[in-house]
Amino acid sequence: MTSVLSILHRLSGVVLSAGFVLVLGWVVALAYGPNAYGYVYGFIQTVWGKIFLSGFAAAFFYHLAAGVRHLLWDAGWGFKLPQVYATGTVVLVFASLATAVVAIRIWGLA
Amino acid sequence: MNQNEGLKSDLARVRGLGSAKSGTGHWVGMHYTSLALVPLGVWFAFSMFICIGTADYAAARAWFQSPINSALMILFILVGAHHAVSGLQVVVEDYIHAPFCKHAKIIGTRFLFAALAVLATLSVLKIFLGL
């Protein structure tokens, strides 16, 4: 579990870098005018757009929780093996729940 | 130590083998930006996924009219770009070993993110000022 969580942190970070570039593109399109924004807005409304948003949400919440775990390690806390497994589980549960809440919102189920 | 290097000076022997003495600055930069991104990221995710991610043109522009939203967005853009560049640098350093390719990718990423961050910051200001 520890190695999978570690590589997931890196993978989600790379995914979020790409997502960050897309967000910047979204802001630039919004500043450019209604036509440019229309393309972005139109794509977000499609199934693919919603899949992208949900994927970025999953990457974001995982990276956020795993990042806080890294900050705790940097502060010298959480290196005992039971703690490593416990915090890893907390990270996975938090990321799953937060992603589920946002996905429900994105897909308009509630 | 390689015995065939007997004629080299001590400096020539160790050059390129050890720390470049720049790792601490990178670690501190990552540390500070990630600390800042915890609240900034939560704020951004909430705004993006709940409020404006699916907002139409008028609603999205209205959201940026708030000085708090615009200020936090610019902060998020700058801190996020720094964090992304530093993070990608580690990935490139770990997986790409050809010196030219490695440095080209690191410098290219820096230039790209710097240009995009400036462009996006100007865009936020443009919307905020109602231009």
PDB file of C-alpha atoms in Angstrom:
ATOM      1  CA  MET A   1       0.000   0.000   0.000  1.00  0.00           C
ATOM      2  CA  THR A   2       2.784   2.476   0.880  1.00  0.00           C
ATOM      3  CA  SER A   3       4.455   2.301  -2.544  1.00  0.00           C
ATOM      4  CA  VAL A   4       1.149   2.568  -4.419  1.00  0.00           C
ATOM      5  CA  LEU A   5       0.135   5.659  -2.397  1.00  0.00           C
ATOM      6  CA  SER A   6       3.549   7.206  -3.037  1.00  0.00           C
ATOM      7  CA  ILE A   7       3.390   6.810  -6.817  1.00  0.00           C
ATOM      8  CA  LEU A   8      -0.254   7.968  -6.774  1.00  0.00           C
ATOM      9  CA  HIS A   9       0.859  11.229  -5.144  1.00  0.00           C
ATOM     10  CA  ARG A  10       3.329  11.797  -7.964  1.00  0.00           C
ATOM     11  CA  LEU A  11       0.856  10.720 -10.670  1.00  0.00           C
ATOM     12  CA  SER A  12      -1.917  12.938  -9.303  1.00  0.00           C
ATOM     13  CA  GLY A  13       0.576  15.816  -9.140  1.00  0.00           C
ATOM     14  CA  VAL A  14       1.400  15.461 -12.833  1.00  0.00           C
ATOM     15  CA  VAL A  15      -2.327  15.179 -13.680  1.00  0.00           C
ATOM     16  CA  LEU A  16      -3.030  18.325 -11.626  1.00  0.00           C
ATOM     17  CA  SER A  17      -0.261  20.221 -13.443  1.00  0.00           C
ATOM     18  CA  ALA A  18      -2.100  19.507 -16.693  1.00  0.00           C
ATOM     19  CA  GLY A  19      -5.398  20.438 -15.015  1.00  0.00           C
ATOM     20  CA  PHE A  20      -3.810  23.669 -13.760  1.00  0.00           C
ATOM     21  CA  VAL A  21      -2.875  24.604 -17.322  1.00  0.00           C
ATOM     22  CA  LEU A  22      -6.491  23.930 -18.382  1.00  0.00           C
ATOM     23  CA  VAL A  23      -7.793  26.149 -15.545  1.00  0.00           C
ATOM     24  CA  LEU A  24      -5.501  28.951 -16.715  1.00  0.00           C
ATOM     25  CA  GLY A  25      -6.889  28.424 -20.223  1.00  0.00           C
ATOM     26  CA  TRP A  26     -10.401  28.654 -18.783  1.00  0.00           C
ATOM     27  CA  VAL A  27      -9.583  32.009 -17.124  1.00  0.00           C
ATOM     28  CA  VAL A  28      -7.973  33.371 -20.304  1.00  0.00           C
ATOM     29  CA  ALA A  29     -11.015  32.285 -22.357  1.00  0.00           C
ATOM     30  CA  LEU A  30     -13.312  34.001 -19.857  1.00  0.00           C
ATOM     31  CA  ALA A  31     -11.321  37.224 -20.226  1.00  0.00           C
ATOM     32  CA  TYR A  32     -11.212  36.915 -24.023  1.00  0.00           C
ATOM     33  CA  GLY A  33     -14.943  36.957 -24.594  1.00  0.00           C
ATOM     34  CA  PRO A  34     -18.226  35.040 -24.836  1.00  0.00           C
ATOM     35  CA  ASN A  35     -17.232  33.088 -27.958  1.00  0.00           C
ATOM     36  CA  ALA A  36     -13.975  31.764 -26.529  1.00  0.00           C
ATOM     37  CA  TYR A  37     -15.683  30.947 -23.234  1.00  0.00           C
ATOM     38  CA  GLY A  38     -18.484  29.255 -25.149  1.00  0.00           C
ATOM     39  CA  TYR A  39     -16.132  26.571 -26.464  1.00  0.00           C
ATOM     40  CA  VAL A  40     -14.849  25.795 -22.951  1.00  0.00           C
ATOM     41  CA  TYR A  41     -18.316  25.939 -21.407  1.00  0.00           C
ATOM     42  CA  GLY A  42     -19.721  23.739 -24.164  1.00  0.00           C
ATOM     43  CA  PHE A  43     -17.037  21.119 -23.556  1.00  0.00           C
ATOM     44  CA  ILE A  44     -17.607  21.112 -19.775  1.00  0.00           C
ATOM     45  CA  GLN A  45     -21.268  20.330 -20.420  1.00  0.00           C
ATOM     46  CA  THR A  46     -20.443  17.178 -22.407  1.00  0.00           C
ATOM     47  CA  VAL A  47     -19.983  13.734 -20.871  1.00  0.00           C
ATOM     48  CA  TRP A  48     -16.240  13.947 -21.588  1.00  0.00           C
ATOM     49  CA  GLY A  49     -16.053  17.316 -19.862  1.00  0.00           C
ATOM     50  CA  LYS A  50     -17.735  15.877 -16.789  1.00  0.00           C
ATOM     51  CA  ILE A  51     -15.414  12.863 -16.819  1.00  0.00           C
ATOM     52  CA  PHE A  52     -12.420  15.247 -16.994  1.00  0.00           C
ATOM     53  CA  LEU A  53     -13.770  17.391 -14.118  1.00  0.00           C
ATOM     54  CA  SER A  54     -14.440  14.311 -11.980  1.00  0.00           C
ATOM     55  CA  GLY A  55     -10.957  12.945 -12.713  1.00  0.00           C
ATOM     56  CA  PHE A  56      -9.323  16.216 -11.740  1.00  0.00           C
ATOM     57  CA  ALA A  57     -11.439  16.305  -8.575  1.00  0.00           C
ATOM     58  CA  ALA A  58     -10.215  12.816  -7.633  1.00  0.00           C
ATOM     59  CA  ALA A  59      -6.592  13.771  -8.366  1.00  0.00           C
ATOM     60  CA  PHE A  60      -6.984  17.017  -6.404  1.00  0.00           C
ATOM     61  CA  PHE A  61      -8.489  15.534  -3.237  1.00  0.00           C
ATOM     62  CA  TYR A  62      -6.006  12.662  -3.221  1.00  0.00           C
ATOM     63  CA  HIS A  63      -3.047  15.011  -3.733  1.00  0.00           C
ATOM     64  CA  LEU A  64      -4.373  17.382  -1.047  1.00  0.00           C
ATOM     65  CA  ALA A  65      -4.739  14.662   1.592  1.00  0.00           C
ATOM     66  CA  ALA A  66      -1.479  12.933   0.672  1.00  0.00           C
ATOM     67  CA  GLY A  67       0.237  16.339   0.683  1.00  0.00           C
ATOM     68  CA  VAL A  68      -0.920  17.039   4.240  1.00  0.00           C
ATOM     69  CA  ARG A  69       0.449  13.593   5.140  1.00  0.00           C
ATOM     70  CA  HIS A  70       3.787  14.641   3.642  1.00  0.00           C
ATOM     71  CA  LEU A  71       3.738  17.868   5.674  1.00  0.00           C
ATOM     72  CA  LEU A  72       3.186  15.827   8.853  1.00  0.00           C
ATOM     73  CA  TRP A  73       6.135  13.602   7.897  1.00  0.00           C
ATOM     74  CA  ASP A  74       8.246  16.725   7.273  1.00  0.00           C
ATOM     75  CA  ALA A  75       7.343  17.846  10.792  1.00  0.00           C
ATOM     76  CA  GLY A  76       8.675  14.510  12.033  1.00  0.00           C
ATOM     77  CA  TRP A  77       5.342  12.864  12.838  1.00  0.00           C
ATOM     78  CA  GLY A  78       3.808   9.630  11.617  1.00  0.00           C
ATOM     79  CA  PHE A  79       6.780   7.395  10.782  1.00  0.00           C
ATOM     80  CA  LYS A  80       5.745   4.406  12.911  1.00  0.00           C
ATOM     81  CA  LEU A  81       4.400   1.654  10.672  1.00  0.00           C
ATOM     82  CA  PRO A  82       0.890   1.524  12.238  1.00  0.00           C
ATOM     83  CA  GLN A  83       0.657   5.328  11.821  1.00  0.00           C
ATOM     84  CA  VAL A  84       1.781   5.084   8.186  1.00  0.00           C
ATOM     85  CA  TYR A  85      -0.991   2.596   7.442  1.00  0.00           C
ATOM     86  CA  ALA A  86      -3.593   4.539   9.467  1.00  0.00           C
ATOM     87  CA  THR A  87      -2.872   7.896   7.780  1.00  0.00           C
ATOM     88  CA  GLY A  88      -2.780   6.157   4.392  1.00  0.00           C
ATOM     89  CA  THR A  89      -6.269   4.803   5.019  1.00  0.00           C
ATOM     90  CA  VAL A  90      -7.471   8.254   6.148  1.00  0.00           C
ATOM     91  CA  VAL A  91      -6.097   9.738   2.899  1.00  0.00           C
ATOM     92  CA  LEU A  92      -7.916   7.164   0.762  1.00  0.00           C
ATOM     93  CA  VAL A  93     -11.213   7.524   2.650  1.00  0.00           C
ATOM     94  CA  PHE A  94     -11.093  11.337   2.543  1.00  0.00           C
ATOM     95  CA  ALA A  95     -10.247  11.406  -1.168  1.00  0.00           C
ATOM     96  CA  SER A  96     -13.043   8.951  -1.989  1.00  0.00           C
ATOM     97  CA  LEU A  97     -15.702  10.789   0.030  1.00  0.00           C
ATOM     98  CA  ALA A  98     -14.764  14.279  -1.207  1.00  0.00           C
ATOM     99  CA  THR A  99     -14.603  13.079  -4.811  1.00  0.00           C
ATOM    100  CA  ALA A 100     -18.002  11.407  -4.430  1.00  0.00           C
ATOM    101  CA  VAL A 101     -19.585  14.622  -3.090  1.00  0.00           C
ATOM    102  CA  VAL A 102     -18.138  16.699  -5.938  1.00  0.00           C
ATOM    103  CA  ALA A 103     -18.977  14.054  -8.571  1.00  0.00           C
ATOM    104  CA  ILE A 104     -22.611  14.064  -7.425  1.00  0.00           C
ATOM    105  CA  ARG A 105     -22.606  17.833  -7.911  1.00  0.00           C
ATOM    106  CA  ILE A 106     -20.892  17.656 -11.321  1.00  0.00           C
ATOM    107  CA  TRP A 107     -23.236  14.998 -12.668  1.00  0.00           C
ATOM    108  CA  GLY A 108     -26.276  16.778 -11.261  1.00  0.00           C
ATOM    109  CA  LEU A 109     -27.537  13.868  -9.185  1.00  0.00           C
ATOM    110  CA  ALA A 110     -28.385  16.079  -6.208  1.00  0.00           C
TER     111      ALA A 110
ATOM    112  CA  MET B   1      37.950   6.436  -6.130  1.00  0.00           C
ATOM    113  CA  ASN B   2      39.063   5.362  -9.594  1.00  0.00           C
ATOM    114  CA  GLN B   3      42.830   4.700  -9.608  1.00  0.00           C
ATOM    115  CA  ASN B   4      43.084   5.836 -13.270  1.00  0.00           C
ATOM    116  CA  GLU B   5      42.224   9.368 -12.188  1.00  0.00           C
ATOM    117  CA  GLY B   6      45.473   9.709 -10.237  1.00  0.00           C
ATOM    118  CA  LEU B   7      46.639  12.761 -12.170  1.00  0.00           C
ATOM    119  CA  LYS B   8      43.431  14.715 -11.662  1.00  0.00           C
ATOM    120  CA  SER B   9      43.201  17.352  -8.980  1.00  0.00           C
ATOM    121  CA  ASP B  10      40.986  16.762  -5.954  1.00  0.00           C
ATOM    122  CA  LEU B  11      38.484  19.276  -7.294  1.00  0.00           C
ATOM    123  CA  ALA B  12      38.232  17.562 -10.706  1.00  0.00           C
ATOM    124  CA  ARG B  13      37.616  14.235  -8.994  1.00  0.00           C
ATOM    125  CA  VAL B  14      34.654  15.339  -6.901  1.00  0.00           C
ATOM    126  CA  ARG B  15      33.071  17.797  -9.315  1.00  0.00           C
ATOM    127  CA  GLY B  16      29.615  16.635 -10.338  1.00  0.00           C
ATOM    128  CA  LEU B  17      29.492  13.835  -7.789  1.00  0.00           C
ATOM    129  CA  GLY B  18      27.747  15.463  -4.865  1.00  0.00           C
ATOM    130  CA  SER B  19      25.176  17.967  -3.734  1.00  0.00           C
ATOM    131  CA  ALA B  20      24.731  21.084  -5.819  1.00  0.00           C
ATOM    132  CA  LYS B  21      23.840  22.885  -2.566  1.00  0.00           C
ATOM    133  CA  SER B  22      20.497  23.967  -4.012  1.00  0.00           C
ATOM    134  CA  GLY B  23      18.290  21.161  -2.673  1.00  0.00           C
ATOM    135  CA  THR B  24      17.369  22.968   0.551  1.00  0.00           C
ATOM    136  CA  GLY B  25      15.936  25.955  -1.292  1.00  0.00           C
ATOM    137  CA  HIS B  26      13.842  23.644  -3.448  1.00  0.00           C
ATOM    138  CA  TRP B  27      12.563  21.777  -0.387  1.00  0.00           C
ATOM    139  CA  VAL B  28      11.675  25.018   1.433  1.00  0.00           C
ATOM    140  CA  GLY B  29       9.892  26.313  -1.681  1.00  0.00           C
ATOM    141  CA  MET B  30       7.858  23.131  -1.970  1.00  0.00           C
ATOM    142  CA  HIS B  31       7.131  23.230   1.774  1.00  0.00           C
ATOM    143  CA  TYR B  32       5.849  26.818   1.788  1.00  0.00           C
ATOM    144  CA  THR B  33       3.838  26.530  -1.407  1.00  0.00           C
ATOM    145  CA  SER B  34       2.178  23.308  -0.245  1.00  0.00           C
ATOM    146  CA  LEU B  35       1.319  24.908   3.113  1.00  0.00           C
ATOM    147  CA  ALA B  36      -0.235  27.873   1.281  1.00  0.00           C
ATOM    148  CA  LEU B  37      -2.021  25.606  -1.170  1.00  0.00           C
ATOM    149  CA  VAL B  38      -3.900  23.719   1.545  1.00  0.00           C
ATOM    150  CA  PRO B  39      -6.321  26.622   2.237  1.00  0.00           C
ATOM    151  CA  LEU B  40      -5.964  28.134  -1.267  1.00  0.00           C
ATOM    152  CA  GLY B  41      -6.579  24.772  -2.927  1.00  0.00           C
ATOM    153  CA  VAL B  42      -9.607  23.999  -0.775  1.00  0.00           C
ATOM    154  CA  TRP B  43     -11.028  27.431  -1.569  1.00  0.00           C
ATOM    155  CA  PHE B  44     -10.312  26.972  -5.272  1.00  0.00           C
ATOM    156  CA  ALA B  45     -11.732  23.442  -5.437  1.00  0.00           C
ATOM    157  CA  PHE B  46     -14.880  24.537  -3.652  1.00  0.00           C
ATOM    158  CA  SER B  47     -15.281  27.490  -6.032  1.00  0.00           C
ATOM    159  CA  MET B  48     -14.436  25.547  -9.171  1.00  0.00           C
ATOM    160  CA  PHE B  49     -16.350  22.348  -8.561  1.00  0.00           C
ATOM    161  CA  ILE B  50     -19.335  23.806  -6.722  1.00  0.00           C
ATOM    162  CA  CYS B  51     -19.788  27.410  -7.946  1.00  0.00           C
ATOM    163  CA  ILE B  52     -18.148  28.427 -11.208  1.00  0.00           C
ATOM    164  CA  GLY B  53     -16.942  25.261 -12.930  1.00  0.00           C
ATOM    165  CA  THR B  54     -20.322  24.864 -14.550  1.00  0.00           C
ATOM    166  CA  ALA B  55     -21.288  28.544 -14.629  1.00  0.00           C
ATOM    167  CA  ASP B  56     -22.193  30.344 -17.849  1.00  0.00           C
ATOM    168  CA  TYR B  57     -20.302  33.391 -19.163  1.00  0.00           C
ATOM    169  CA  ALA B  58     -22.157  36.094 -17.224  1.00  0.00           C
ATOM    170  CA  ALA B  59     -22.159  34.173 -13.933  1.00  0.00           C
ATOM    171  CA  ALA B  60     -18.466  33.309 -14.208  1.00  0.00           C
ATOM    172  CA  ARG B  61     -17.518  36.937 -14.948  1.00  0.00           C
ATOM    173  CA  ALA B  62     -19.679  38.168 -12.087  1.00  0.00           C
ATOM    174  CA  TRP B  63     -17.821  35.812  -9.751  1.00  0.00           C
ATOM    175  CA  PHE B  64     -14.511  37.522 -10.627  1.00  0.00           C
ATOM    176  CA  GLN B  65     -15.968  40.985  -9.890  1.00  0.00           C
ATOM    177  CA  SER B  66     -15.485  40.222  -6.208  1.00  0.00           C
ATOM    178  CA  PRO B  67     -12.076  41.532  -5.093  1.00  0.00           C
ATOM    179  CA  ILE B  68     -11.673  38.614  -2.689  1.00  0.00           C
ATOM    180  CA  ASN B  69     -12.268  36.054  -5.432  1.00  0.00           C
ATOM    181  CA  SER B  70      -9.931  37.840  -7.844  1.00  0.00           C
ATOM    182  CA  ALA B  71      -7.186  38.295  -5.238  1.00  0.00           C
ATOM    183  CA  LEU B  72      -7.353  34.678  -4.095  1.00  0.00           C
ATOM    184  CA  MET B  73      -7.408  33.509  -7.713  1.00  0.00           C
ATOM    185  CA  ILE B  74      -4.221  35.463  -8.540  1.00  0.00           C
ATOM    186  CA  LEU B  75      -2.551  34.067  -5.409  1.00  0.00           C
ATOM    187  CA  PHE B  76      -3.656  30.580  -6.420  1.00  0.00           C
ATOM    188  CA  ILE B  77      -2.275  31.055  -9.949  1.00  0.00           C
ATOM    189  CA  LEU B  78       1.146  32.259  -8.758  1.00  0.00           C
ATOM    190  CA  VAL B  79       1.614  29.807  -5.877  1.00  0.00           C
ATOM    191  CA  GLY B  80       0.139  26.948  -7.921  1.00  0.00           C
ATOM    192  CA  ALA B  81       2.478  27.625 -10.870  1.00  0.00           C
ATOM    193  CA  HIS B  82       5.509  27.649  -8.544  1.00  0.00           C
ATOM    194  CA  HIS B  83       4.389  24.407  -6.889  1.00  0.00           C
ATOM    195  CA  ALA B  84       3.648  22.697 -10.236  1.00  0.00           C
ATOM    196  CA  VAL B  85       7.004  23.708 -11.735  1.00  0.00           C
ATOM    197  CA  SER B  86       8.934  22.527  -8.659  1.00  0.00           C
ATOM    198  CA  GLY B  87       6.999  19.270  -8.533  1.00  0.00           C
ATOM    199  CA  LEU B  88       7.441  18.551 -12.243  1.00  0.00           C
ATOM    200  CA  GLN B  89      11.157  19.323 -11.877  1.00  0.00           C
ATOM    201  CA  VAL B  90      11.507  16.462  -9.368  1.00  0.00           C
ATOM    202  CA  VAL B  91       9.681  14.082 -11.711  1.00  0.00           C
ATOM    203  CA  VAL B  92      11.898  15.074 -14.653  1.00  0.00           C
ATOM    204  CA  GLU B  93      15.064  14.760 -12.546  1.00  0.00           C
ATOM    205  CA  ASP B  94      14.041  11.289 -11.385  1.00  0.00           C
ATOM    206  CA  TYR B  95      13.123   9.793 -14.756  1.00  0.00           C
ATOM    207  CA  ILE B  96      15.120  11.674 -17.400  1.00  0.00           C
ATOM    208  CA  HIS B  97      18.879  11.309 -17.142  1.00  0.00           C
ATOM    209  CA  ALA B  98      20.265  12.668 -20.425  1.00  0.00           C
ATOM    210  CA  PRO B  99      21.603  16.089 -19.305  1.00  0.00           C
ATOM    211  CA  PHE B 100      20.474  18.078 -22.342  1.00  0.00           C
ATOM    212  CA  CYS B 101      17.000  16.535 -22.412  1.00  0.00           C
ATOM    213  CA  LYS B 102      16.616  16.966 -18.643  1.00  0.00           C
ATOM    214  CA  HIS B 103      17.561  20.638 -18.563  1.00  0.00           C
ATOM    215  CA  ALA B 104      15.579  21.403 -21.710  1.00  0.00           C
ATOM    216  CA  LYS B 105      12.448  19.950 -20.120  1.00  0.00           C
ATOM    217  CA  ILE B 106      12.977  21.718 -16.774  1.00  0.00           C
ATOM    218  CA  ILE B 107      13.653  25.094 -18.403  1.00  0.00           C
ATOM    219  CA  GLY B 108      10.825  24.587 -20.916  1.00  0.00           C
ATOM    220  CA  THR B 109       8.366  23.810 -18.104  1.00  0.00           C
ATOM    221  CA  ARG B 110       9.467  26.913 -16.192  1.00  0.00           C
ATOM    222  CA  PHE B 111       9.067  29.172 -19.218  1.00  0.00           C
ATOM    223  CA  LEU B 112       5.683  27.675 -20.125  1.00  0.00           C
ATOM    224  CA  PHE B 113       4.247  28.008 -16.616  1.00  0.00           C
ATOM    225  CA  ALA B 114       5.687  31.501 -16.144  1.00  0.00           C
ATOM    226  CA  ALA B 115       4.129  32.670 -19.427  1.00  0.00           C
ATOM    227  CA  LEU B 116       0.771  31.044 -18.673  1.00  0.00           C
ATOM    228  CA  ALA B 117       0.700  32.371 -15.096  1.00  0.00           C
ATOM    229  CA  VAL B 118       1.317  35.943 -16.295  1.00  0.00           C
ATOM    230  CA  LEU B 119      -1.317  35.560 -19.027  1.00  0.00           C
ATOM    231  CA  ALA B 120      -3.880  34.196 -16.572  1.00  0.00           C
ATOM    232  CA  THR B 121      -3.090  36.889 -13.972  1.00  0.00           C
ATOM    233  CA  LEU B 122      -3.645  39.599 -16.592  1.00  0.00           C
ATOM    234  CA  SER B 123      -6.904  37.841 -17.551  1.00  0.00           C
ATOM    235  CA  VAL B 124      -8.152  37.940 -13.951  1.00  0.00           C
ATOM    236  CA  LEU B 125      -7.284  41.652 -13.735  1.00  0.00           C
ATOM    237  CA  LYS B 126      -9.013  42.320 -17.053  1.00  0.00           C
ATOM    238  CA  ILE B 127     -12.231  40.657 -15.864  1.00  0.00           C
ATOM    239  CA  PHE B 128     -12.006  42.273 -12.419  1.00  0.00           C
ATOM    240  CA  LEU B 129     -11.657  45.730 -13.946  1.00  0.00           C
ATOM    241  CA  GLY B 130     -14.610  44.974 -16.233  1.00  0.00           C
ATOM    242  CA  LEU B 131     -12.605  45.440 -19.428  1.00  0.00           C
TER     243      LEU B 131
END
